[in-house]
Structure formats: C-alpha cells, structure tokens
Coordinates of C-alpha atoms and ligand atoms in Angstrom, one line a residue:
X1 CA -9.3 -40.4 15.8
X2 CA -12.7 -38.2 15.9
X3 CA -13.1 -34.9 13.4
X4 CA -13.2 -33.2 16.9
X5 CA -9.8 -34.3 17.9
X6 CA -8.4 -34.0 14.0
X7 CA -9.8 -30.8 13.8
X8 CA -8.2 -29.7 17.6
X9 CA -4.8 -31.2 16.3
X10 CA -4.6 -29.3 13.2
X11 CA -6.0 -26.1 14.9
X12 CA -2.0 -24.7 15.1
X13 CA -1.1 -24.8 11.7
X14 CA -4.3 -22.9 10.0
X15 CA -3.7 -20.3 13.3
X16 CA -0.1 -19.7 11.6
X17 CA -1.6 -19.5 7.8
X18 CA -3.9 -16.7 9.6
X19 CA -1.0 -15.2 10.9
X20 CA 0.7 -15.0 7.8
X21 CA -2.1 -13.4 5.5
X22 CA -2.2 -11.1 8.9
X23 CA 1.3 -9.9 8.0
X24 CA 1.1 -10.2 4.7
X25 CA -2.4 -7.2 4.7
X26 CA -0.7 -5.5 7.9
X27 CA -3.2 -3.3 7.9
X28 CA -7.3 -4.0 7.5
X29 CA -9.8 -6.6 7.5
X30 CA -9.9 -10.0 5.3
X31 CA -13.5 -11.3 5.1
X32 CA -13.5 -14.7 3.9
X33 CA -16.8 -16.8 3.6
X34 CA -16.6 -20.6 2.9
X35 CA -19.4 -22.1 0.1
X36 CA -22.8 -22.1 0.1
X37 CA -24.4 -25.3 0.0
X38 CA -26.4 -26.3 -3.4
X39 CA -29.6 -27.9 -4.2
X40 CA -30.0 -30.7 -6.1
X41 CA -33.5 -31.3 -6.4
X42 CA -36.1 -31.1 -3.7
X43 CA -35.1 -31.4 -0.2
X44 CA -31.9 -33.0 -1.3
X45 CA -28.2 -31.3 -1.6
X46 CA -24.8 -32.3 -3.5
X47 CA -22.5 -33.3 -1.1
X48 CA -21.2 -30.1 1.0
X49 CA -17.9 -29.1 -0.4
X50 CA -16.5 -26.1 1.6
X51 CA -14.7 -23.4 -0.1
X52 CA -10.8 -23.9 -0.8
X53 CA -10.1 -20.3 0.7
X54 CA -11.8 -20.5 3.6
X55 CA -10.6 -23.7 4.5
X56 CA -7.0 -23.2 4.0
X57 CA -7.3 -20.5 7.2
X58 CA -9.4 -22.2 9.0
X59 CA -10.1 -26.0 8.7
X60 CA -13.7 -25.6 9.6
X61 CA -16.0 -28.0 7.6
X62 CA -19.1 -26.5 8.0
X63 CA -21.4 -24.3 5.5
X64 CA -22.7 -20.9 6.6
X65 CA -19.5 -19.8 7.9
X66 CA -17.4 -16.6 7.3
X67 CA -13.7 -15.9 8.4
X68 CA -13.0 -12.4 9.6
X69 CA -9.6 -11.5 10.0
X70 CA -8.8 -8.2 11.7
X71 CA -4.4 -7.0 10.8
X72 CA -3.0 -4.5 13.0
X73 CA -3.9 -2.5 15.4
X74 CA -6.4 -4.7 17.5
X75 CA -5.9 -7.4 15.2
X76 CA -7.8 -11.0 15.9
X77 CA -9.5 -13.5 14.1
X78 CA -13.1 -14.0 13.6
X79 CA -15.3 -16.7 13.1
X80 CA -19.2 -16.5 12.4
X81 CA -20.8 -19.6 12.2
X82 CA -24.0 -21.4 12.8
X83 CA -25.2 -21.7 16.6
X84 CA -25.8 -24.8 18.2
X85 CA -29.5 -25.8 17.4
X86 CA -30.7 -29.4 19.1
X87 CA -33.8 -29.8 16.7
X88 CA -31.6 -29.3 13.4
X89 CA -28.9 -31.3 14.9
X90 CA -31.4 -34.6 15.7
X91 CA -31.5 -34.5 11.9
X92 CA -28.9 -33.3 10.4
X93 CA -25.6 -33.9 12.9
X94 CA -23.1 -32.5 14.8
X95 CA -22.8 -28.2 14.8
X96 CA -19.7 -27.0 16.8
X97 CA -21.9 -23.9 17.8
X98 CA -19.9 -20.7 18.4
X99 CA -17.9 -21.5 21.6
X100 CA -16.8 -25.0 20.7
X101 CA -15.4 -23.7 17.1
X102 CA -13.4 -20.5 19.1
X103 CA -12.2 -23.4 21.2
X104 CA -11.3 -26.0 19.0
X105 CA -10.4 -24.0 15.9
X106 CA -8.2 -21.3 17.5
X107 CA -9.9 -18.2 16.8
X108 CA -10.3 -15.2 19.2
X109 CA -14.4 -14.6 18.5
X110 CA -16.8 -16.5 17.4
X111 CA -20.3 -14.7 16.4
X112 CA -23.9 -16.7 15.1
X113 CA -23.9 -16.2 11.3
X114 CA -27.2 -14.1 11.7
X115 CA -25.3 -11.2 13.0
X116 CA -22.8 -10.7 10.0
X117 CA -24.6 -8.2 8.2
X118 CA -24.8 -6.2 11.4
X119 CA -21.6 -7.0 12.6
X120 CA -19.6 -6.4 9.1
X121 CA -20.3 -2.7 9.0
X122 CA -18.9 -2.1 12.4
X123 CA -15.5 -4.2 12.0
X124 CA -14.9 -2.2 8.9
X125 CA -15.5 1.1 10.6
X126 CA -11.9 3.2 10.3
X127 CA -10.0 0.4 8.7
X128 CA -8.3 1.2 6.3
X129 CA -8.5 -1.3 3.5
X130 CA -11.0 -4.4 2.9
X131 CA -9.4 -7.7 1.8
X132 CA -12.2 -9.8 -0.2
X133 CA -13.1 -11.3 -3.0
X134 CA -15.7 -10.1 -5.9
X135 CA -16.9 -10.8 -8.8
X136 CA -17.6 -14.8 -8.4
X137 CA -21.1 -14.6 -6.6
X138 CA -23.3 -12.0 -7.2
X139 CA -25.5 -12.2 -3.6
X140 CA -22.0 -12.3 -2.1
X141 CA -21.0 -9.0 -3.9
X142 CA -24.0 -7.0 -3.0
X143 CA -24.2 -8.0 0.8
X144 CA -20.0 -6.4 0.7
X145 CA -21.3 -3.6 -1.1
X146 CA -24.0 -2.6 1.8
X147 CA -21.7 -3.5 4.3
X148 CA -19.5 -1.2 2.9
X149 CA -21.9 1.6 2.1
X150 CA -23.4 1.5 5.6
X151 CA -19.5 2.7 6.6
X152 CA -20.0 5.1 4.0
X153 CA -22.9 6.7 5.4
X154 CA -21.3 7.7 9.2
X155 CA -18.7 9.7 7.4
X156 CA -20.2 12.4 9.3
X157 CA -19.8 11.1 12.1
X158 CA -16.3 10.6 12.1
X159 CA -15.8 7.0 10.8
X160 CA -13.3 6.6 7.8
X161 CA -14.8 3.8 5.4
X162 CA -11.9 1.6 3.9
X163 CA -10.4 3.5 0.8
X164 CA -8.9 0.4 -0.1
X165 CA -10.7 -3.1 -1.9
X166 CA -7.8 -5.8 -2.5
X167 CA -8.5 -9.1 -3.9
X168 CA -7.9 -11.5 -0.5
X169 CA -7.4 -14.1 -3.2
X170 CA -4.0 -12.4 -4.5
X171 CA -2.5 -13.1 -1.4
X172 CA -3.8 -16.5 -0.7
X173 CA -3.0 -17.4 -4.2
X174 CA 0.8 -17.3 -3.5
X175 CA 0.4 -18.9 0.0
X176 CA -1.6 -22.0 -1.4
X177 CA 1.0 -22.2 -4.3
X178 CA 4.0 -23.3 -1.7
X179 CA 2.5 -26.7 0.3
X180 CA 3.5 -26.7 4.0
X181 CA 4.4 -29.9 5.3
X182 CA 1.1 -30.5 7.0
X183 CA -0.4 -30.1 3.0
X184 CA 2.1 -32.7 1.8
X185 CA 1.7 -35.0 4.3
X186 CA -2.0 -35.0 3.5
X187 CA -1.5 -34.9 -0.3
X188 CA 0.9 -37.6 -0.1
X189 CA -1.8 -39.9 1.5
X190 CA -4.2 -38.4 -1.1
X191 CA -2.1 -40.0 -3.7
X192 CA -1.6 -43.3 -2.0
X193 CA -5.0 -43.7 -1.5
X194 CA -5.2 -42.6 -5.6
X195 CA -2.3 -45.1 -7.0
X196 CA -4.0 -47.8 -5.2
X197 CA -7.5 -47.3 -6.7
X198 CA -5.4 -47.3 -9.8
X199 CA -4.2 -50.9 -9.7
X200 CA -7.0 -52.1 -8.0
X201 CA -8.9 -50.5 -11.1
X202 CA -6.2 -52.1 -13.6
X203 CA -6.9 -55.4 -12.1
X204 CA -10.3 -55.2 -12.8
X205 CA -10.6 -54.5 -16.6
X206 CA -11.3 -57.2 -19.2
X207 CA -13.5 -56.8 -21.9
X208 CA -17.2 -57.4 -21.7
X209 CA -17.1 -55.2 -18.4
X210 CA -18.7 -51.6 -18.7
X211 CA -16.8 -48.5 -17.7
X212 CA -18.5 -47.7 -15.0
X213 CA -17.8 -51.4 -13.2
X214 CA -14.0 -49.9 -13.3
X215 CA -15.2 -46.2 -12.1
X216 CA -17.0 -48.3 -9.3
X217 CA -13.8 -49.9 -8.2
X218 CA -12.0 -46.6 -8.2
X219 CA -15.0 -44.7 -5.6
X220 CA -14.3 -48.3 -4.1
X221 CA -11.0 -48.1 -3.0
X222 CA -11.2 -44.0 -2.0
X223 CA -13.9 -44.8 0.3
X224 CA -12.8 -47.9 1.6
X225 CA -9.6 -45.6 2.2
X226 CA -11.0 -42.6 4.0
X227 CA -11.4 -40.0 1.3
X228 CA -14.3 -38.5 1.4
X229 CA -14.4 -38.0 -2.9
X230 CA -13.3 -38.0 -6.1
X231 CA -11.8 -34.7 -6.7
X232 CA -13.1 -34.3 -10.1
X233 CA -15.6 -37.0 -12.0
X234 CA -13.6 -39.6 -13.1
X235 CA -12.6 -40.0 -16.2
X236 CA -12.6 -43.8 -17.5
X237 CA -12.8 -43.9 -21.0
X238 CA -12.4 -47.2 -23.5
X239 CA -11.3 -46.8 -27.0
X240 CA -12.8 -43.8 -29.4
X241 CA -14.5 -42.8 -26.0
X242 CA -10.5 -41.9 -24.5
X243 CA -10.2 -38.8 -27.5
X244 CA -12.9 -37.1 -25.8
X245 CA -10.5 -35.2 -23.5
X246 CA -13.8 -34.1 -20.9
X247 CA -16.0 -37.4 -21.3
X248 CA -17.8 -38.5 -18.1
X249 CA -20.4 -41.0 -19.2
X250 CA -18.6 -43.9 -18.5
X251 CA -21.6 -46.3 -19.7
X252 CA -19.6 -47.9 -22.1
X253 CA -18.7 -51.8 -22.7
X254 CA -15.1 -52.6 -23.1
X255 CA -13.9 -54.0 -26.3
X256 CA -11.1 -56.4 -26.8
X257 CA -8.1 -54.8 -28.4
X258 CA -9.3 -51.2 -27.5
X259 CA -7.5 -48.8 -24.8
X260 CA -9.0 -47.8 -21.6
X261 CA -8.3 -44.1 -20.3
X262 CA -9.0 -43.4 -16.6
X263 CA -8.0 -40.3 -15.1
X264 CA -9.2 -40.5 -11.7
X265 CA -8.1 -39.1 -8.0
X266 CA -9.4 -38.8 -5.2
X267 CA -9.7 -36.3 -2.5
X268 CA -8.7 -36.6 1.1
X269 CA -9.4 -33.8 3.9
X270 CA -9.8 -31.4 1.2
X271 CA -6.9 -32.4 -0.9
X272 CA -6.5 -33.5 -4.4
X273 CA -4.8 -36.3 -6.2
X274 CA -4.9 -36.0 -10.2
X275 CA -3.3 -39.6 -11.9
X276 CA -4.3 -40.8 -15.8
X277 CA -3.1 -43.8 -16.8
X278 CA -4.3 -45.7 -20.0
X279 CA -4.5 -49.9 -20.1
X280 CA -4.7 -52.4 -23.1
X281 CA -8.4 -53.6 -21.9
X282 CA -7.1 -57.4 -23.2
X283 CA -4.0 -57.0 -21.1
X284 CA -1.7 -56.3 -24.2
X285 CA -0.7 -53.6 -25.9
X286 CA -1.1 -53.9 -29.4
X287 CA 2.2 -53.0 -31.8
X288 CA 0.9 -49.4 -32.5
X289 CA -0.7 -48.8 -29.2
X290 CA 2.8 -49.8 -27.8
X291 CA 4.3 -47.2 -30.0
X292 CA 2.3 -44.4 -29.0
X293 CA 2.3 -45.4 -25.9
X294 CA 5.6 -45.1 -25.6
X295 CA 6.1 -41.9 -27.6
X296 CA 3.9 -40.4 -24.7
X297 CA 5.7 -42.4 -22.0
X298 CA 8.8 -40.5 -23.4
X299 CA 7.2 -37.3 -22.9
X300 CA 6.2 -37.5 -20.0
X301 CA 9.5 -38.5 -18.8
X302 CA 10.9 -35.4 -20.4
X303 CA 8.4 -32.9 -18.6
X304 CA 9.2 -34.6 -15.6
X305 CA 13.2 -34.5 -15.6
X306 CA 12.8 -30.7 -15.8
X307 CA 10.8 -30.3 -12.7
X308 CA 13.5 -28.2 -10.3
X309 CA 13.7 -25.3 -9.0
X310 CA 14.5 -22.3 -10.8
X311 CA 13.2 -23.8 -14.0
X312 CA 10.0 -21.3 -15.9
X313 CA 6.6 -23.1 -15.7
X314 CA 6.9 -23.8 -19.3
X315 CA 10.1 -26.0 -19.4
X316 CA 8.2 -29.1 -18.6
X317 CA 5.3 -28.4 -21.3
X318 CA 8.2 -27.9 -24.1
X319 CA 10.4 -30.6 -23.1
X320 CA 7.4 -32.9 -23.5
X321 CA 6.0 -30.9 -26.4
X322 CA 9.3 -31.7 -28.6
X323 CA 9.5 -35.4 -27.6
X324 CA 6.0 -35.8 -28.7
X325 CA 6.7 -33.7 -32.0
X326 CA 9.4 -36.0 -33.0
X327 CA 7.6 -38.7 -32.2
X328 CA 4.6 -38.2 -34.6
X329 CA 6.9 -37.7 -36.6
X330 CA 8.6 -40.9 -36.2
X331 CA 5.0 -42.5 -36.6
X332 CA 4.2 -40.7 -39.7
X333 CA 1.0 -38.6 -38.6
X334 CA 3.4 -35.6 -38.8
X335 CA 5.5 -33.9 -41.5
X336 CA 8.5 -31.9 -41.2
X337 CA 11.1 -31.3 -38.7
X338 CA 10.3 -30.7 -34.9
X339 CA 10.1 -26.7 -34.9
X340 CA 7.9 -27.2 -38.1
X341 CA 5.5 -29.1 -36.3
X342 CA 5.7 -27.1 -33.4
X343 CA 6.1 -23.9 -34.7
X344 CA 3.3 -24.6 -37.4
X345 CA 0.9 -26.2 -34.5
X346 CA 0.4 -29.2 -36.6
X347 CA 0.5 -31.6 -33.7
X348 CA -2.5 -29.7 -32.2
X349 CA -4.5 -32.1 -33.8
X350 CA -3.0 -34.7 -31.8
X351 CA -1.7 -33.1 -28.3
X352 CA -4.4 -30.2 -27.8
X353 CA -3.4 -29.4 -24.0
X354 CA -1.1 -28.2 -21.8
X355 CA 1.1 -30.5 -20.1
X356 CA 0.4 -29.7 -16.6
X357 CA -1.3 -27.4 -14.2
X358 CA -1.0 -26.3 -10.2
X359 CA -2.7 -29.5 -7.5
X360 CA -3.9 -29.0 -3.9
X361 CA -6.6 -27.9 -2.9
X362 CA -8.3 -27.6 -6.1
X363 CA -7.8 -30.1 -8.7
X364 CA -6.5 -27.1 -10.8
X365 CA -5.1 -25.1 -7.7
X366 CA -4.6 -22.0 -7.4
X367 CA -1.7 -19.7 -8.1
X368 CA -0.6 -18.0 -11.3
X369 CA 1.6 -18.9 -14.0
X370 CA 2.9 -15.6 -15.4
X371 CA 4.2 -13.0 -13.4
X372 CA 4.7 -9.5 -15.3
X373 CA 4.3 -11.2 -18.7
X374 CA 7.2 -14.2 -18.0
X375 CA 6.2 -17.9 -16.9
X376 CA 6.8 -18.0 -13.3
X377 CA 9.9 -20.0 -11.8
X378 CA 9.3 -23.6 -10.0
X379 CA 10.3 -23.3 -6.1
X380 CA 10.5 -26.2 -3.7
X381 CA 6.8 -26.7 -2.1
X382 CA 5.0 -26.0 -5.5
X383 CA 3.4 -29.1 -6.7
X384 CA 2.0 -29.3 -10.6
X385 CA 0.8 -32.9 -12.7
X386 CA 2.8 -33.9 -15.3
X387 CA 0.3 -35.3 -18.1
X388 CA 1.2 -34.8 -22.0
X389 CA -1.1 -36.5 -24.2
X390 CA -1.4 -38.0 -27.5
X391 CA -5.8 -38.7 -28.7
X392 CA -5.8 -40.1 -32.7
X393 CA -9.3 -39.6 -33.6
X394 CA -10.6 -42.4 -36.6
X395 CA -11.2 -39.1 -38.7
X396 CA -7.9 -38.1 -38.7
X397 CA -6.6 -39.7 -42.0
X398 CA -4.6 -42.1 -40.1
X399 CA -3.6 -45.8 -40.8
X400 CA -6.1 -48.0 -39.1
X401 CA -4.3 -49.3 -36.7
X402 CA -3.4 -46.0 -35.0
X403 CA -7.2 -44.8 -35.2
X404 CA -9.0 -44.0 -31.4
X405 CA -6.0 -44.2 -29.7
X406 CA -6.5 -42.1 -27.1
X407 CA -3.4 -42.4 -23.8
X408 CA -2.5 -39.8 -21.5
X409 CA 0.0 -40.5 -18.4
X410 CA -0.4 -37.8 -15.5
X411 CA 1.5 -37.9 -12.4
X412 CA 1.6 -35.2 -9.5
X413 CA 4.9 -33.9 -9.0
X414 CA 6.4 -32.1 -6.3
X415 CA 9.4 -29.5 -6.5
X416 CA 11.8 -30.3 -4.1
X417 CA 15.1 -28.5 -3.5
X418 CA 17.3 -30.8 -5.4
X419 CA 14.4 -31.4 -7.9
X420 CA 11.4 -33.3 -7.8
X421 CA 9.4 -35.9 -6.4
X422 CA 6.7 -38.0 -8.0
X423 CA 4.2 -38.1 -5.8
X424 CA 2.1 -40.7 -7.8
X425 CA 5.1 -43.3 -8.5
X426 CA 3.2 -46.2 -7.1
X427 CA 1.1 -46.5 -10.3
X428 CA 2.2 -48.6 -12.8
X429 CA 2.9 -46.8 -15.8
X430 CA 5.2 -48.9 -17.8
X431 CA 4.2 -51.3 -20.7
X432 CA 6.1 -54.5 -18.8
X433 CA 4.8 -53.2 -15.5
X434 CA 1.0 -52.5 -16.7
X435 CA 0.9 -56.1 -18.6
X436 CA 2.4 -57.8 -15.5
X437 CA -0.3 -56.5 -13.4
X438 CA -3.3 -57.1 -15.6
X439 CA -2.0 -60.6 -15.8
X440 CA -1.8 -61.1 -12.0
Ligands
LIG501 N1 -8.3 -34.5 -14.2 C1 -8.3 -33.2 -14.5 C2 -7.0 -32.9 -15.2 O1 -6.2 -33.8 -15.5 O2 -6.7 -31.8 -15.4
MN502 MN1 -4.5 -32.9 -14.4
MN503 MN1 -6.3 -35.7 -14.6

C-alpha cells in the first residue's frame, strides 16, 4: 500500500478524534501546529519527526503545517499547509498541496501556510475562547500573541477577542491516554517489529563484538520491518556500562562473563515500542547475575499482576518496589526489614527509578499521573511499561561478584477490562528461555 492510500484509509478515524476535542471545547478555536523541522549542520536536517499533537488529529506527515479547529457555531476543520511547488518537489519529494490534503485527510479547508498569520486573526475574531499551547517555543508564543492582539485592537469595531486561553494540550492529554483500536493495532505491530529486533539482537551477542554491532542489528530488523525509527536512542549497554541508566555511546567491546543491557524500541507510523532486556554476553548467567536477575524478574512480575483496572498508578511501582526490597535483602546489599528499606530509601542506591511510565505516541506519552493530588486509576485502553530495575555499581561496597551488575526488564503493558495484556511477551525474558536462545 502507498502513504497516499494509508493516509486516505486512516482519514476516518483522526476526522472522529477532531470531532471529539470538537465537543470536548464546544465552543472556540484549537490551533494546533505540528514541529518545526531542525538543522543539523549545514544544508542537512535530523530526520523530520512531526509533532505528537498534531498528528494524533490529523495524520498528516508533513512539516509547516497547522491544524485549526473551529467548535460550534460554524464549526469545521482547518488545515494550512505547504502548496504544491514542482521545483522543491524535483528535490525534495512528494507535497500533497492544499486540495489533495482537504481531500485525502478529511478536513473542510485547506489554506497555504503563508497566509496563517493573516488568516489567524480573523478565525479568532468573536470566539470566545482560544485552545493552544504556550510556553514550549518561544517564536510559537509570540506569533499567538499578535494574532491575538490584532483581535484586540478591532474592539472598536465590534469584534469580541477570545476572553479565554486553555491549554489544547489538557484535553488531548486525556484523549491520547485511552488508545483506540486503530492505536493498538499499530502499537501492537510496533512491538512485534520491537521483540523481534530483540532476539535477533540476543542472537548476535558474544564477546569480542562491540555494542554497537548489537545496536546495528536492532536498526536492522526495524528497518527491514517498516518502522521508520528507533523511538528513543537505544540503549545497549555491557557490564559497568548497564549502571549508567541514560548511556548511549554504545562503543564498547563485550567481555566474557559481563551483562549486556539493551533497551531498545522502535517506532512505527508514529508509535512507540519501549522493551529492556539484559543477556549474559557468554550465553550464561553467572550464579549472582542469576540471582539478581531473578530478584528483578520477580519484580517485574509483581508490577505486572497489578495492572487492572481500577488499580492507582502507583500499585504496580510498589508491588515491584517491595519484591525488590526483600530481595536485596535476601542478597545482603540491604539491611533491615522491607518498610525499613523502603521507608528509609536505602534501596535508592540500587533501584533509583520509577517502575513505569505512559507509551504511544511519545516514548513517555502523554497524560497525567495525579489527579487532585491522588495517583490516577488504570482504565482499559491505557497502556504504561512495566520496567523495575536493579544497577550495582563496583563502588557500592558490594561483594565482587555482584559488582556492575546492571539488568532491567521492561515490557509494555496494556490495561484491558479483565486486566492486562503484555504487549511485548514475545521477548524472551526468562533465564532458561534467554540461554536457550543464545545457544541456538
Ligand atoms: N527507554 C526509555 C525508558 O525506558 O523510559
Ligand atoms: Mn520505559
Ligand atoms: Mn526503555
């Protein structure tokens, strides 16, 4: 199938998230612009990435575009985009132009980009309230403000300005945090395409190979498969290198005996998969990487067993928090009893984030996790990682054989109305299952 005819196929279901934020603001305008692109160096850009936002209510790939939806009286949807242009499109592709993206994409008007700023003031003119989003891009900011104060100045003429500013984001927030099916079905494929990369990645490890050989087989697999990135650099990490809970080098050689981290995912039609697994790079655990291992194995099940609805955000994080408390325990790195540790923070020094966070769009997706001060309940549709850790730096004044062990396990996790689904099952994440498969 062609983007055109993907694009055309999909058109209905971003028409019906407009229609939703439509009655959602019932009354004013939403303006909605998609992401600039960057500059790398001279004459050469970072791969376009379009703004999350814009492209959950519209499904439009291409920069210098803005979404302007009109609610009530009147109400339609907007789209300014770039005009067709033959010279720019001999060297850098296909532009839908403003009739094909009406057509194709649903919307009621299409405008050329170059008329927003003269365009804006005049849709805002006796509305009464302006849906947007400030404070993230200063140019942004400033061209709302004039837009706005250009509405301002006919007052005297008759035209009521907007008395309102709300935070379009606020509402789009709790629309992105419940996946429709056409989200699942894509973030389902995402982490196919993911758990795949995964073994193929586990396959490849032996020591002697660099970090980035594995990384390469992970880009490998989500480009032989369709996605068009990683969603976030990967992470692939052997032995002291796997404590660093952010390293992205990835120049490393692998050692026999160490552990190899990789927390990798990749996106797919804007979608995120977010999987960490962690390998014996000889194939074999070793006694007290099997332990830990196992300790965070354990957690991890925990957090995942209390994925259902109803449950506050913070049921998975403590279910996994206490397993892992007992555990170091158990291991000696900790002293006391499990609300000493927990209570006291000691295992901070061990387990220094959060066991989950929202996936879609965004690798961390949007949506908030308190609402008036409480942890917000799981509903079906919501979809969060699972991922406690456990990183055992050599300084830590730990026995020898426990020092730069570094594992976390991360799967994504979908509520479901009887409970949950995990999304990611397909990578191996046992100790029998990972050894078998490094052996094949
Ligand atoms: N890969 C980013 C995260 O796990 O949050
Ligand atoms: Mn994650
Ligand atoms: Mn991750």
């Amino acid at each position: 199938m062609s983007d055109l005819q993907i694009a055309a196929g999909n058109s209905a279901v971003y028409a019906g998230r407009r229609a939703r934020l439509d009655q959602l603001m019932q009354r004013g305008v939403a303006v909605v612009p998609t992401a600039p692109e960057q500059a790398r160096n001279r004459d050469s850009q970072y791969p376009y990435r379009y703004d999350s936002y814009f492209y959950y209510l519209t499904g439009f790939p291409e920069p210098e575009a803005v979404l302007v939806l009109i609610a009530g009286d009147n109400g339609r949807s907007i789209l300014f985009c770039r005009d067709k242009d033959v010279e720019r499109e001999t060297w850098d592709g296909f532009r839908y132009g403003l009739e094909r993206a009406r057509e194709e994409f649903h919307f009621d008007e299409s405008h050329s980009i170059s008329e927003l700023d003269a365009l804006l003031p005049k849709l805002l003119a006796d509305q009464p309230a302006l849906y947007c989003h400030l404070g993230s891009d200063g140019r942004w900011d400033e061209r709302v403000l004039k837009w706005l104060n250009s509405v301002r100045a006919q007052v005297r003429t008759g035209v009521a300005a907007p008395a309102a500013i709300h935070d379009v984001r606020a509402l789009l927030d709790e629309m992105r945090l419940i996946k429709d099916a056409h989200e699942l079905a894509t973030m389902r494929r995402a982490a196919q395409i993911s758990t795949d990369a995964h073994r193929r990645a586990m396959r490849a490890v032996k020591p002697g190979r660099a970090e980035y050989e594995i990384e390469a087989e992970l880009l490998h697999e989500f480009r032989r498969r369709g996605a068009q990135a990683p969603a976030y650099t990967p992470i692939v990490a052997g032995g002291a290198n796997a404590c660093v809970l952010h390293y992205v080098r990835n120049d490393a050689v692998l050692n026999a005996g160490d552990l190899l981290l990789v927390d990798a995912g990749c996106e797919l039609d804007g979608y995120a998969a977010d999987i960490t697994r962690a390998y014996p790079v000889s194939g074999r655990f070793t006694p007290a990487q099997r332990d830990v291992y196992q300790m965070v194995l354990a957690a991890q099940a925990a957090a995942i067993a209390a994925v259902r609805p109803g449950a506050a955000w913070n049921v998975p994080h403590d279910a996994a928090l206490r397993v892992l408390a007992q555990g170091l325990i158990d291991l000696g790195m900790c002293e006391g009893s499990v609300d000493k540790v927990i209570e006291g923070g000691d295992y901070k020094r061990f387990y220094m984030h959060r066991t989950g966070h929202w996936l879609g769009l965004d690798v961390h997706d949007a949506g908030d996790y308190k609402r008036d001060g409480q942890w917000r309940e799981l509903k079906p549709g919501m979809v969060l990682t699972a991922e406690p850790g456990c990183y055992i730096r050599a300084g830590d004044g730990v026995p020898q054989q426990f020092a730069n062990i570094g594992i976390r396990i991360e799967d994504d996790v979908l509520v479901t109305a009887s409970g949950h689904e995990v999304l990611t099952h397909a990578a191996p994440k046992t100790v029998e299952d990972i050894e078998a498969l490094m052996r094949g």
